Amino acid sequence: MPKLWNDTITAHRQAVRDALLDTTA
């Protein structure tokens, strides 16, 4: 898997996790 694609998925998962934390906090 290309590094750029992997970084994109990592950033997306980080954003999703932060969004979930914001809504549940």
XYZ file of C-alpha atoms in Angstrom:
25
model
C 0.000 0.000 0.000
C 1.423 3.404 -0.959
C 2.611 5.476 1.987
C 0.492 8.455 0.921
C -2.648 6.331 0.930
C -1.723 4.882 4.322
C -1.164 8.370 5.737
C -4.533 9.480 4.362
C -6.314 6.603 6.093
C -4.453 7.325 9.333
C -5.431 11.001 9.200
C -9.035 10.076 8.412
C -9.255 7.633 11.319
C -7.729 10.279 13.614
C -10.342 12.820 12.491
C -13.161 10.316 12.965
C -11.937 9.424 16.452
C -11.672 13.101 17.400
C -15.192 13.733 16.090
C -16.565 10.844 18.133
C -14.794 12.109 21.245
C -16.233 15.585 20.665
C -19.780 14.282 20.343
C -19.544 11.957 23.352
C -17.658 14.362 25.640
